[in-house]
Amino acid sequence: MQETDRRSQHYKGESPVLNESQRQQAADLLWDCWAHNRRIAQLPPHLQPADRQQAYDIQGRLEARSFAPLAGWKIGATGPGGQQLLNVDGPMAGRLLAERMHRNGAHVTLGDNLMSVIEAEVVFRMRSALPPRTQPYSQEEVMEAVGSVHPGIEIPDTRYQQFREVGAYQLIADNCCADQFVLGAPTSMDWRSLDLAALATSAFIEGGEQRSGSGAQVLGDPRIALTWLVNELRQHGLTLAAGQLVATGSTIVPMPVQAGQTVRADLGVLGSVTVHLT
């Protein structure tokens, strides 16, 4: 087990189960940080989740503060680049809040974003819901429920000053570093016939850096990542609803950016999406 995972469980003995009040306090603290653009080193010891269930419960209380229905879900740390950035050894799920979703070509304020990176992502929109059940969903069942595929750019951020030190459970509670997301138009290609693992992707800073990647960076295949997400939600009693989006994770090593730059993510035959950072 990685050191980060041990840290995430450090307080198990002190607080094996967070009660209702503690979970709400943790969510309120994280939401206050998000709303007022401030950071904490980590959650106070008595508010730290001891497992994924507690972490997702806290995360769900952040969704409850949103003024609109949930836009969808994101998967963090699906590849070695994201795992290295967060110092974790496996994927995590987070919620995409509707008020932080943007259309292709949007101007998005980077502000004092601590992470200051962008990620080029394959995004699925669901045609039908996949509710919790006892048996895991197969990849075939999951893909049958997909309605469209889009290119996307994630601009993650964190409410923790020391986000590489807090471990997976606290990161999940903090909505898996979700912040802004830019969604492109659905592809007109027959995407079901594509080998998404072999999909060549790239991101460009206008007049600056370029990074290349592929669908294989996302748990080996974006379809595998989507299936992982569905079954992660299933295990925690959560539904992936019809119409919701799933951003499957970065197909490139997250690329550093700064205000004033224009960034384009090219997802090959799936299309491209652009954001202007202010």
PDB file of C-alpha atoms in Angstrom:
ATOM      1  CA  MET A   1       0.000   0.000   0.000  1.00  0.00           C
ATOM      2  CA  GLN A   2       1.343   3.426  -0.881  1.00  0.00           C
ATOM      3  CA  GLU A   3       2.257   5.895   1.823  1.00  0.00           C
ATOM      4  CA  THR A   4      -0.570   8.178   0.643  1.00  0.00           C
ATOM      5  CA  ASP A   5      -3.099   5.414   1.276  1.00  0.00           C
ATOM      6  CA  ARG A   6      -1.711   4.852   4.747  1.00  0.00           C
ATOM      7  CA  ARG A   7      -2.048   8.565   5.428  1.00  0.00           C
ATOM      8  CA  SER A   8      -5.640   8.528   4.199  1.00  0.00           C
ATOM      9  CA  GLN A   9      -6.383   5.857   6.817  1.00  0.00           C
ATOM     10  CA  HIS A  10      -4.275   7.397   9.561  1.00  0.00           C
ATOM     11  CA  TYR A  11      -7.205   8.504  11.643  1.00  0.00           C
ATOM     12  CA  LYS A  12      -9.224   5.304  11.349  1.00  0.00           C
ATOM     13  CA  GLY A  13      -8.505   4.414  14.922  1.00  0.00           C
ATOM     14  CA  GLU A  14      -9.486   7.856  16.225  1.00  0.00           C
ATOM     15  CA  SER A  15     -12.702   8.243  14.224  1.00  0.00           C
ATOM     16  CA  PRO A  16     -13.807   4.965  12.594  1.00  0.00           C
ATOM     17  CA  VAL A  17     -17.196   6.375  11.634  1.00  0.00           C
ATOM     18  CA  LEU A  18     -17.927  10.049  11.084  1.00  0.00           C
ATOM     19  CA  ASN A  19     -21.363  10.869  12.406  1.00  0.00           C
ATOM     20  CA  GLU A  20     -23.918  12.943  10.502  1.00  0.00           C
ATOM     21  CA  SER A  21     -22.763  16.187  12.068  1.00  0.00           C
ATOM     22  CA  GLN A  22     -19.088  15.525  11.309  1.00  0.00           C
ATOM     23  CA  ARG A  23     -19.797  14.661   7.674  1.00  0.00           C
ATOM     24  CA  GLN A  24     -21.816  17.829   7.250  1.00  0.00           C
ATOM     25  CA  GLN A  25     -19.104  19.895   8.939  1.00  0.00           C
ATOM     26  CA  ALA A  26     -16.501  18.462   6.557  1.00  0.00           C
ATOM     27  CA  ALA A  27     -18.676  19.233   3.531  1.00  0.00           C
ATOM     28  CA  ASP A  28     -19.460  22.738   4.791  1.00  0.00           C
ATOM     29  CA  LEU A  29     -15.772  23.463   5.293  1.00  0.00           C
ATOM     30  CA  LEU A  30     -14.830  22.235   1.816  1.00  0.00           C
ATOM     31  CA  TRP A  31     -17.712  24.120   0.192  1.00  0.00           C
ATOM     32  CA  ASP A  32     -16.740  27.326   2.015  1.00  0.00           C
ATOM     33  CA  CYS A  33     -13.201  26.944   0.679  1.00  0.00           C
ATOM     34  CA  TRP A  34     -14.535  26.377  -2.851  1.00  0.00           C
ATOM     35  CA  ALA A  35     -16.993  29.278  -2.739  1.00  0.00           C
ATOM     36  CA  HIS A  36     -14.496  31.755  -1.277  1.00  0.00           C
ATOM     37  CA  ASN A  37     -11.415  30.539  -3.138  1.00  0.00           C
ATOM     38  CA  ARG A  38      -9.411  29.670  -0.061  1.00  0.00           C
ATOM     39  CA  ARG A  39      -7.519  26.557   0.995  1.00  0.00           C
ATOM     40  CA  ILE A  40      -6.770  24.461   4.026  1.00  0.00           C
ATOM     41  CA  ALA A  41      -3.827  22.139   4.603  1.00  0.00           C
ATOM     42  CA  GLN A  42      -6.209  19.192   5.121  1.00  0.00           C
ATOM     43  CA  LEU A  43      -9.451  18.399   6.882  1.00  0.00           C
ATOM     44  CA  PRO A  44      -9.184  18.538  10.687  1.00  0.00           C
ATOM     45  CA  PRO A  45      -8.425  15.055  12.077  1.00  0.00           C
ATOM     46  CA  HIS A  46     -11.892  14.601  13.568  1.00  0.00           C
ATOM     47  CA  LEU A  47     -13.503  15.334  10.163  1.00  0.00           C
ATOM     48  CA  GLN A  48     -11.315  13.114   7.981  1.00  0.00           C
ATOM     49  CA  PRO A  49     -13.153  10.235   6.248  1.00  0.00           C
ATOM     50  CA  ALA A  50     -11.826   6.793   7.150  1.00  0.00           C
ATOM     51  CA  ASP A  51     -13.029   5.034   3.986  1.00  0.00           C
ATOM     52  CA  ARG A  52     -14.417   5.652   0.517  1.00  0.00           C
ATOM     53  CA  GLN A  53     -18.037   5.408   1.640  1.00  0.00           C
ATOM     54  CA  GLN A  54     -17.612   8.241   4.121  1.00  0.00           C
ATOM     55  CA  ALA A  55     -15.655  10.227   1.527  1.00  0.00           C
ATOM     56  CA  TYR A  56     -18.392   9.904  -1.106  1.00  0.00           C
ATOM     57  CA  ASP A  57     -21.017  10.832   1.479  1.00  0.00           C
ATOM     58  CA  ILE A  58     -19.174  14.090   2.163  1.00  0.00           C
ATOM     59  CA  GLN A  59     -18.795  14.661  -1.575  1.00  0.00           C
ATOM     60  CA  GLY A  60     -22.526  14.185  -2.079  1.00  0.00           C
ATOM     61  CA  ARG A  61     -23.195  16.992   0.373  1.00  0.00           C
ATOM     62  CA  LEU A  62     -21.229  19.316  -1.915  1.00  0.00           C
ATOM     63  CA  GLU A  63     -23.578  18.393  -4.764  1.00  0.00           C
ATOM     64  CA  ALA A  64     -26.502  19.329  -2.529  1.00  0.00           C
ATOM     65  CA  ARG A  65     -25.184  22.922  -2.435  1.00  0.00           C
ATOM     66  CA  SER A  66     -25.354  23.254  -6.232  1.00  0.00           C
ATOM     67  CA  PHE A  67     -28.244  25.271  -7.679  1.00  0.00           C
ATOM     68  CA  ALA A  68     -28.809  22.924 -10.642  1.00  0.00           C
ATOM     69  CA  PRO A  69     -29.150  19.199 -11.332  1.00  0.00           C
ATOM     70  CA  LEU A  70     -25.862  17.327 -11.454  1.00  0.00           C
ATOM     71  CA  ALA A  71     -24.157  17.618 -14.862  1.00  0.00           C
ATOM     72  CA  GLY A  72     -22.311  14.344 -14.466  1.00  0.00           C
ATOM     73  CA  TRP A  73     -19.184  12.697 -13.145  1.00  0.00           C
ATOM     74  CA  LYS A  74     -15.437  12.808 -13.588  1.00  0.00           C
ATOM     75  CA  ILE A  75     -12.813  10.162 -13.007  1.00  0.00           C
ATOM     76  CA  GLY A  76      -9.538  11.279 -11.522  1.00  0.00           C
ATOM     77  CA  ALA A  77      -6.173   9.532 -11.497  1.00  0.00           C
ATOM     78  CA  THR A  78      -6.962   7.166 -14.364  1.00  0.00           C
ATOM     79  CA  GLY A  79      -3.396   7.210 -15.648  1.00  0.00           C
ATOM     80  CA  PRO A  80       0.167   7.492 -14.364  1.00  0.00           C
ATOM     81  CA  GLY A  81       0.279  11.255 -14.987  1.00  0.00           C
ATOM     82  CA  GLY A  82      -2.780  11.997 -12.882  1.00  0.00           C
ATOM     83  CA  GLN A  83      -1.762   9.514 -10.218  1.00  0.00           C
ATOM     84  CA  GLN A  84       1.637  11.144  -9.961  1.00  0.00           C
ATOM     85  CA  LEU A  85       0.037  14.604  -9.766  1.00  0.00           C
ATOM     86  CA  LEU A  86      -2.188  13.556  -6.853  1.00  0.00           C
ATOM     87  CA  ASN A  87       0.189  11.006  -5.301  1.00  0.00           C
ATOM     88  CA  VAL A  88      -2.370   8.175  -5.322  1.00  0.00           C
ATOM     89  CA  ASP A  89      -2.308   4.734  -6.899  1.00  0.00           C
ATOM     90  CA  GLY A  90      -5.785   4.312  -8.369  1.00  0.00           C
ATOM     91  CA  PRO A  91      -8.854   6.069  -9.793  1.00  0.00           C
ATOM     92  CA  MET A  92     -11.453   8.106  -7.906  1.00  0.00           C
ATOM     93  CA  ALA A  93     -14.836   9.552  -8.872  1.00  0.00           C
ATOM     94  CA  GLY A  94     -16.041  13.139  -8.543  1.00  0.00           C
ATOM     95  CA  ARG A  95     -19.081  15.164  -9.478  1.00  0.00           C
ATOM     96  CA  LEU A  96     -19.301  17.715 -12.315  1.00  0.00           C
ATOM     97  CA  LEU A  97     -21.429  20.617 -11.084  1.00  0.00           C
ATOM     98  CA  ALA A  98     -23.601  22.293 -13.715  1.00  0.00           C
ATOM     99  CA  GLU A  99     -22.534  25.835 -12.789  1.00  0.00           C
ATOM    100  CA  ARG A 100     -18.912  24.975 -13.587  1.00  0.00           C
ATOM    101  CA  MET A 101     -19.563  23.525 -17.034  1.00  0.00           C
ATOM    102  CA  HIS A 102     -18.672  25.623 -20.111  1.00  0.00           C
ATOM    103  CA  ARG A 103     -19.200  25.412 -23.858  1.00  0.00           C
ATOM    104  CA  ASN A 104     -16.479  25.091 -26.469  1.00  0.00           C
ATOM    105  CA  GLY A 105     -14.598  28.381 -26.860  1.00  0.00           C
ATOM    106  CA  ALA A 106     -15.508  29.689 -23.417  1.00  0.00           C
ATOM    107  CA  HIS A 107     -13.451  32.194 -21.462  1.00  0.00           C
ATOM    108  CA  VAL A 108     -12.698  30.639 -18.084  1.00  0.00           C
ATOM    109  CA  THR A 109     -11.049  32.462 -15.196  1.00  0.00           C
ATOM    110  CA  LEU A 110      -8.035  30.563 -13.914  1.00  0.00           C
ATOM    111  CA  GLY A 111      -7.602  32.903 -10.960  1.00  0.00           C
ATOM    112  CA  ASP A 112      -5.303  31.485  -8.302  1.00  0.00           C
ATOM    113  CA  ASN A 113      -5.984  27.877  -9.285  1.00  0.00           C
ATOM    114  CA  LEU A 114      -3.404  25.935  -7.296  1.00  0.00           C
ATOM    115  CA  MET A 115      -3.028  22.999  -9.689  1.00  0.00           C
ATOM    116  CA  SER A 116      -2.920  25.159 -12.860  1.00  0.00           C
ATOM    117  CA  VAL A 117      -3.117  22.292 -15.350  1.00  0.00           C
ATOM    118  CA  ILE A 118      -5.507  21.201 -18.097  1.00  0.00           C
ATOM    119  CA  GLU A 119      -6.468  17.690 -19.112  1.00  0.00           C
ATOM    120  CA  ALA A 120      -7.722  16.462 -22.510  1.00  0.00           C
ATOM    121  CA  GLU A 121     -10.572  14.007 -21.997  1.00  0.00           C
ATOM    122  CA  VAL A 122     -12.955  11.641 -23.751  1.00  0.00           C
ATOM    123  CA  VAL A 123     -16.458  12.372 -22.437  1.00  0.00           C
ATOM    124  CA  PHE A 124     -19.498  10.098 -22.662  1.00  0.00           C
ATOM    125  CA  ARG A 125     -23.106  11.267 -22.349  1.00  0.00           C
ATOM    126  CA  MET A 126     -25.502   8.610 -21.127  1.00  0.00           C
ATOM    127  CA  ARG A 127     -28.653   7.738 -23.057  1.00  0.00           C
ATOM    128  CA  SER A 128     -30.121   5.621 -20.277  1.00  0.00           C
ATOM    129  CA  ALA A 129     -29.602   5.297 -16.538  1.00  0.00           C
ATOM    130  CA  LEU A 130     -27.518   2.640 -14.811  1.00  0.00           C
ATOM    131  CA  PRO A 131     -28.848   2.302 -11.247  1.00  0.00           C
ATOM    132  CA  PRO A 132     -27.245   0.334  -8.405  1.00  0.00           C
ATOM    133  CA  ARG A 133     -27.637  -3.441  -8.442  1.00  0.00           C
ATOM    134  CA  THR A 134     -25.994  -6.452  -6.873  1.00  0.00           C
ATOM    135  CA  GLN A 135     -24.084  -7.687  -9.907  1.00  0.00           C
ATOM    136  CA  PRO A 136     -21.365  -5.576 -11.570  1.00  0.00           C
ATOM    137  CA  TYR A 137     -22.179  -4.052 -14.933  1.00  0.00           C
ATOM    138  CA  SER A 138     -20.291  -5.428 -17.921  1.00  0.00           C
ATOM    139  CA  GLN A 139     -18.554  -3.140 -20.384  1.00  0.00           C
ATOM    140  CA  GLU A 140     -21.066  -4.174 -23.052  1.00  0.00           C
ATOM    141  CA  GLU A 141     -24.019  -3.149 -20.857  1.00  0.00           C
ATOM    142  CA  VAL A 142     -22.388   0.156 -20.015  1.00  0.00           C
ATOM    143  CA  MET A 143     -21.565   1.050 -23.610  1.00  0.00           C
ATOM    144  CA  GLU A 144     -25.092   0.187 -24.723  1.00  0.00           C
ATOM    145  CA  ALA A 145     -26.316   2.898 -22.336  1.00  0.00           C
ATOM    146  CA  VAL A 146     -24.118   5.613 -23.941  1.00  0.00           C
ATOM    147  CA  GLY A 147     -25.775   8.133 -26.239  1.00  0.00           C
ATOM    148  CA  SER A 148     -22.894  10.304 -27.492  1.00  0.00           C
ATOM    149  CA  VAL A 149     -19.166  10.979 -27.170  1.00  0.00           C
ATOM    150  CA  HIS A 150     -17.542  14.415 -26.837  1.00  0.00           C
ATOM    151  CA  PRO A 151     -14.097  15.987 -26.488  1.00  0.00           C
ATOM    152  CA  GLY A 152     -13.518  17.856 -23.252  1.00  0.00           C
ATOM    153  CA  ILE A 153     -11.010  19.914 -21.279  1.00  0.00           C
ATOM    154  CA  GLU A 154     -10.887  19.645 -17.521  1.00  0.00           C
ATOM    155  CA  ILE A 155      -9.378  22.440 -15.425  1.00  0.00           C
ATOM    156  CA  PRO A 156      -9.094  20.774 -12.015  1.00  0.00           C
ATOM    157  CA  ASP A 157      -8.367  22.408  -8.694  1.00  0.00           C
ATOM    158  CA  THR A 158      -8.254  21.487  -5.034  1.00  0.00           C
ATOM    159  CA  ARG A 159      -9.264  22.950  -1.721  1.00  0.00           C
ATOM    160  CA  TYR A 160      -6.121  21.510  -0.072  1.00  0.00           C
ATOM    161  CA  GLN A 161      -2.867  23.423   0.013  1.00  0.00           C
ATOM    162  CA  GLN A 162      -1.020  20.107   0.409  1.00  0.00           C
ATOM    163  CA  PHE A 163      -3.096  18.046  -2.005  1.00  0.00           C
ATOM    164  CA  ARG A 164      -0.285  15.563  -2.652  1.00  0.00           C
ATOM    165  CA  GLU A 165      -0.165  14.710   1.050  1.00  0.00           C
ATOM    166  CA  VAL A 166      -3.790  14.141   2.071  1.00  0.00           C
ATOM    167  CA  GLY A 167      -4.510  10.744   0.474  1.00  0.00           C
ATOM    168  CA  ALA A 168      -7.352   9.349  -1.594  1.00  0.00           C
ATOM    169  CA  TYR A 169     -10.186   9.604   0.943  1.00  0.00           C
ATOM    170  CA  GLN A 170      -9.733  13.321   1.552  1.00  0.00           C
ATOM    171  CA  LEU A 171      -9.358  13.915  -2.191  1.00  0.00           C
ATOM    172  CA  ILE A 172     -12.652  12.104  -2.839  1.00  0.00           C
ATOM    173  CA  ALA A 173     -14.345  14.193  -0.146  1.00  0.00           C
ATOM    174  CA  ASP A 174     -13.010  17.280  -1.940  1.00  0.00           C
ATOM    175  CA  ASN A 175     -14.895  16.158  -5.073  1.00  0.00           C
ATOM    176  CA  CYS A 176     -11.849  14.532  -6.632  1.00  0.00           C
ATOM    177  CA  CYS A 177     -10.302  17.923  -7.479  1.00  0.00           C
ATOM    178  CA  ALA A 178     -13.241  18.923  -9.684  1.00  0.00           C
ATOM    179  CA  ASP A 179     -13.567  22.561 -10.706  1.00  0.00           C
ATOM    180  CA  GLN A 180     -14.133  23.861 -14.270  1.00  0.00           C
ATOM    181  CA  PHE A 181     -14.932  21.774 -17.349  1.00  0.00           C
ATOM    182  CA  VAL A 182     -15.255  22.720 -21.026  1.00  0.00           C
ATOM    183  CA  LEU A 183     -17.384  20.410 -23.178  1.00  0.00           C
ATOM    184  CA  GLY A 184     -17.152  20.075 -26.939  1.00  0.00           C
ATOM    185  CA  ALA A 185     -19.842  19.069 -29.415  1.00  0.00           C
ATOM    186  CA  PRO A 186     -20.766  15.400 -29.820  1.00  0.00           C
ATOM    187  CA  THR A 187     -18.815  13.616 -32.505  1.00  0.00           C
ATOM    188  CA  SER A 188     -20.607  12.773 -35.741  1.00  0.00           C
ATOM    189  CA  MET A 189     -18.338   9.764 -36.230  1.00  0.00           C
ATOM    190  CA  ASP A 190     -19.528   6.191 -35.757  1.00  0.00           C
ATOM    191  CA  TRP A 191     -17.649   6.084 -32.492  1.00  0.00           C
ATOM    192  CA  ARG A 192     -18.833   2.590 -31.584  1.00  0.00           C
ATOM    193  CA  SER A 193     -16.588   1.182 -34.292  1.00  0.00           C
ATOM    194  CA  LEU A 194     -13.510   3.069 -33.049  1.00  0.00           C
ATOM    195  CA  ASP A 195     -10.647   1.640 -31.026  1.00  0.00           C
ATOM    196  CA  LEU A 196     -10.715   4.268 -28.295  1.00  0.00           C
ATOM    197  CA  ALA A 197      -7.613   2.830 -26.644  1.00  0.00           C
ATOM    198  CA  ALA A 198      -5.629   3.630 -29.802  1.00  0.00           C
ATOM    199  CA  LEU A 199      -7.150   7.114 -30.165  1.00  0.00           C
ATOM    200  CA  ALA A 200      -4.350   9.650 -30.616  1.00  0.00           C
ATOM    201  CA  THR A 201      -4.909  12.827 -28.595  1.00  0.00           C
ATOM    202  CA  SER A 202      -3.051  16.063 -27.958  1.00  0.00           C
ATOM    203  CA  ALA A 203      -3.318  19.443 -26.292  1.00  0.00           C
ATOM    204  CA  PHE A 204      -1.816  22.704 -27.526  1.00  0.00           C
ATOM    205  CA  ILE A 205      -1.142  26.042 -25.888  1.00  0.00           C
ATOM    206  CA  GLU A 206      -1.437  28.666 -28.621  1.00  0.00           C
ATOM    207  CA  GLY A 207       2.133  29.674 -29.388  1.00  0.00           C
ATOM    208  CA  GLY A 208       3.486  27.340 -26.722  1.00  0.00           C
ATOM    209  CA  GLU A 209       3.706  23.802 -25.427  1.00  0.00           C
ATOM    210  CA  GLN A 210       2.119  20.740 -26.991  1.00  0.00           C
ATOM    211  CA  ARG A 211       1.532  17.370 -25.332  1.00  0.00           C
ATOM    212  CA  SER A 212       0.433  14.144 -26.948  1.00  0.00           C
ATOM    213  CA  GLY A 213      -1.295  11.119 -25.515  1.00  0.00           C
ATOM    214  CA  SER A 214      -3.839   8.438 -26.274  1.00  0.00           C
ATOM    215  CA  GLY A 215      -6.976   6.780 -25.037  1.00  0.00           C
ATOM    216  CA  ALA A 216      -4.799   4.064 -23.530  1.00  0.00           C
ATOM    217  CA  GLN A 217      -3.709   6.546 -20.841  1.00  0.00           C
ATOM    218  CA  VAL A 218      -7.188   6.230 -19.310  1.00  0.00           C
ATOM    219  CA  LEU A 219      -7.128   2.890 -17.449  1.00  0.00           C
ATOM    220  CA  GLY A 220      -6.082   1.343 -20.756  1.00  0.00           C
ATOM    221  CA  ASP A 221      -9.250   2.448 -22.610  1.00  0.00           C
ATOM    222  CA  PRO A 222     -11.905   5.140 -21.944  1.00  0.00           C
ATOM    223  CA  ARG A 223     -14.554   2.406 -22.130  1.00  0.00           C
ATOM    224  CA  ILE A 224     -12.841   0.570 -19.276  1.00  0.00           C
ATOM    225  CA  ALA A 225     -12.782   3.821 -17.295  1.00  0.00           C
ATOM    226  CA  LEU A 226     -16.495   4.404 -17.880  1.00  0.00           C
ATOM    227  CA  THR A 227     -17.282   0.862 -16.747  1.00  0.00           C
ATOM    228  CA  TRP A 228     -15.144   1.394 -13.650  1.00  0.00           C
ATOM    229  CA  LEU A 229     -17.116   4.564 -12.853  1.00  0.00           C
ATOM    230  CA  VAL A 230     -20.482   2.849 -13.217  1.00  0.00           C
ATOM    231  CA  ASN A 231     -19.450   0.066 -10.863  1.00  0.00           C
ATOM    232  CA  GLU A 232     -17.833   2.455  -8.396  1.00  0.00           C
ATOM    233  CA  LEU A 233     -21.124   4.331  -8.167  1.00  0.00           C
ATOM    234  CA  ARG A 234     -23.038   1.041  -7.946  1.00  0.00           C
ATOM    235  CA  GLN A 235     -20.989  -0.068  -4.952  1.00  0.00           C
ATOM    236  CA  HIS A 236     -21.874   3.156  -3.140  1.00  0.00           C
ATOM    237  CA  GLY A 237     -25.575   3.127  -3.978  1.00  0.00           C
ATOM    238  CA  LEU A 238     -25.354   5.842  -6.627  1.00  0.00           C
ATOM    239  CA  THR A 239     -26.983   6.013 -10.063  1.00  0.00           C
ATOM    240  CA  LEU A 240     -25.389   7.194 -13.288  1.00  0.00           C
ATOM    241  CA  ALA A 241     -28.458   8.960 -14.697  1.00  0.00           C
ATOM    242  CA  ALA A 242     -29.664   9.401 -18.245  1.00  0.00           C
ATOM    243  CA  GLY A 243     -28.310  12.623 -19.726  1.00  0.00           C
ATOM    244  CA  GLN A 244     -25.364  12.806 -17.374  1.00  0.00           C
ATOM    245  CA  LEU A 245     -21.802  13.177 -18.626  1.00  0.00           C
ATOM    246  CA  VAL A 246     -18.776  11.117 -17.647  1.00  0.00           C
ATOM    247  CA  ALA A 247     -15.328  12.662 -18.150  1.00  0.00           C
ATOM    248  CA  THR A 248     -13.082   9.614 -18.203  1.00  0.00           C
ATOM    249  CA  GLY A 249      -9.747  11.150 -17.234  1.00  0.00           C
ATOM    250  CA  SER A 250      -6.777  12.784 -18.869  1.00  0.00           C
ATOM    251  CA  THR A 251      -5.451  11.220 -22.069  1.00  0.00           C
ATOM    252  CA  ILE A 252      -2.293  13.310 -21.678  1.00  0.00           C
ATOM    253  CA  VAL A 253       0.020  14.022 -18.789  1.00  0.00           C
ATOM    254  CA  PRO A 254      -1.706  17.075 -17.225  1.00  0.00           C
ATOM    255  CA  MET A 255      -0.270  20.177 -18.902  1.00  0.00           C
ATOM    256  CA  PRO A 256       0.693  23.308 -16.922  1.00  0.00           C
ATOM    257  CA  VAL A 257      -1.162  26.468 -17.987  1.00  0.00           C
ATOM    258  CA  GLN A 258      -1.511  30.075 -16.937  1.00  0.00           C
ATOM    259  CA  ALA A 259      -3.920  32.963 -17.381  1.00  0.00           C
ATOM    260  CA  GLY A 260      -3.836  34.611 -20.810  1.00  0.00           C
ATOM    261  CA  GLN A 261      -3.333  31.373 -22.720  1.00  0.00           C
ATOM    262  CA  THR A 262      -5.638  29.748 -25.257  1.00  0.00           C
ATOM    263  CA  VAL A 263      -5.636  25.961 -25.113  1.00  0.00           C
ATOM    264  CA  ARG A 264      -7.025  23.455 -27.581  1.00  0.00           C
ATOM    265  CA  ALA A 265      -7.522  19.755 -26.946  1.00  0.00           C
ATOM    266  CA  ASP A 266      -7.593  17.594 -30.056  1.00  0.00           C
ATOM    267  CA  LEU A 267      -9.276  14.229 -29.574  1.00  0.00           C
ATOM    268  CA  GLY A 268      -8.634  13.080 -33.151  1.00  0.00           C
ATOM    269  CA  VAL A 269     -11.756  11.883 -34.952  1.00  0.00           C
ATOM    270  CA  LEU A 270     -13.836  12.752 -31.864  1.00  0.00           C
ATOM    271  CA  GLY A 271     -13.188  16.441 -32.499  1.00  0.00           C
ATOM    272  CA  SER A 272     -11.544  19.296 -30.618  1.00  0.00           C
ATOM    273  CA  VAL A 273     -12.423  21.798 -27.915  1.00  0.00           C
ATOM    274  CA  THR A 274     -10.904  25.175 -27.008  1.00  0.00           C
ATOM    275  CA  VAL A 275     -10.756  27.285 -23.871  1.00  0.00           C
ATOM    276  CA  HIS A 276      -9.457  30.825 -23.306  1.00  0.00           C
ATOM    277  CA  LEU A 277      -7.941  31.170 -19.854  1.00  0.00           C
ATOM    278  CA  THR A 278      -8.284  34.577 -18.235  1.00  0.00           C
TER     279      THR A 278
END
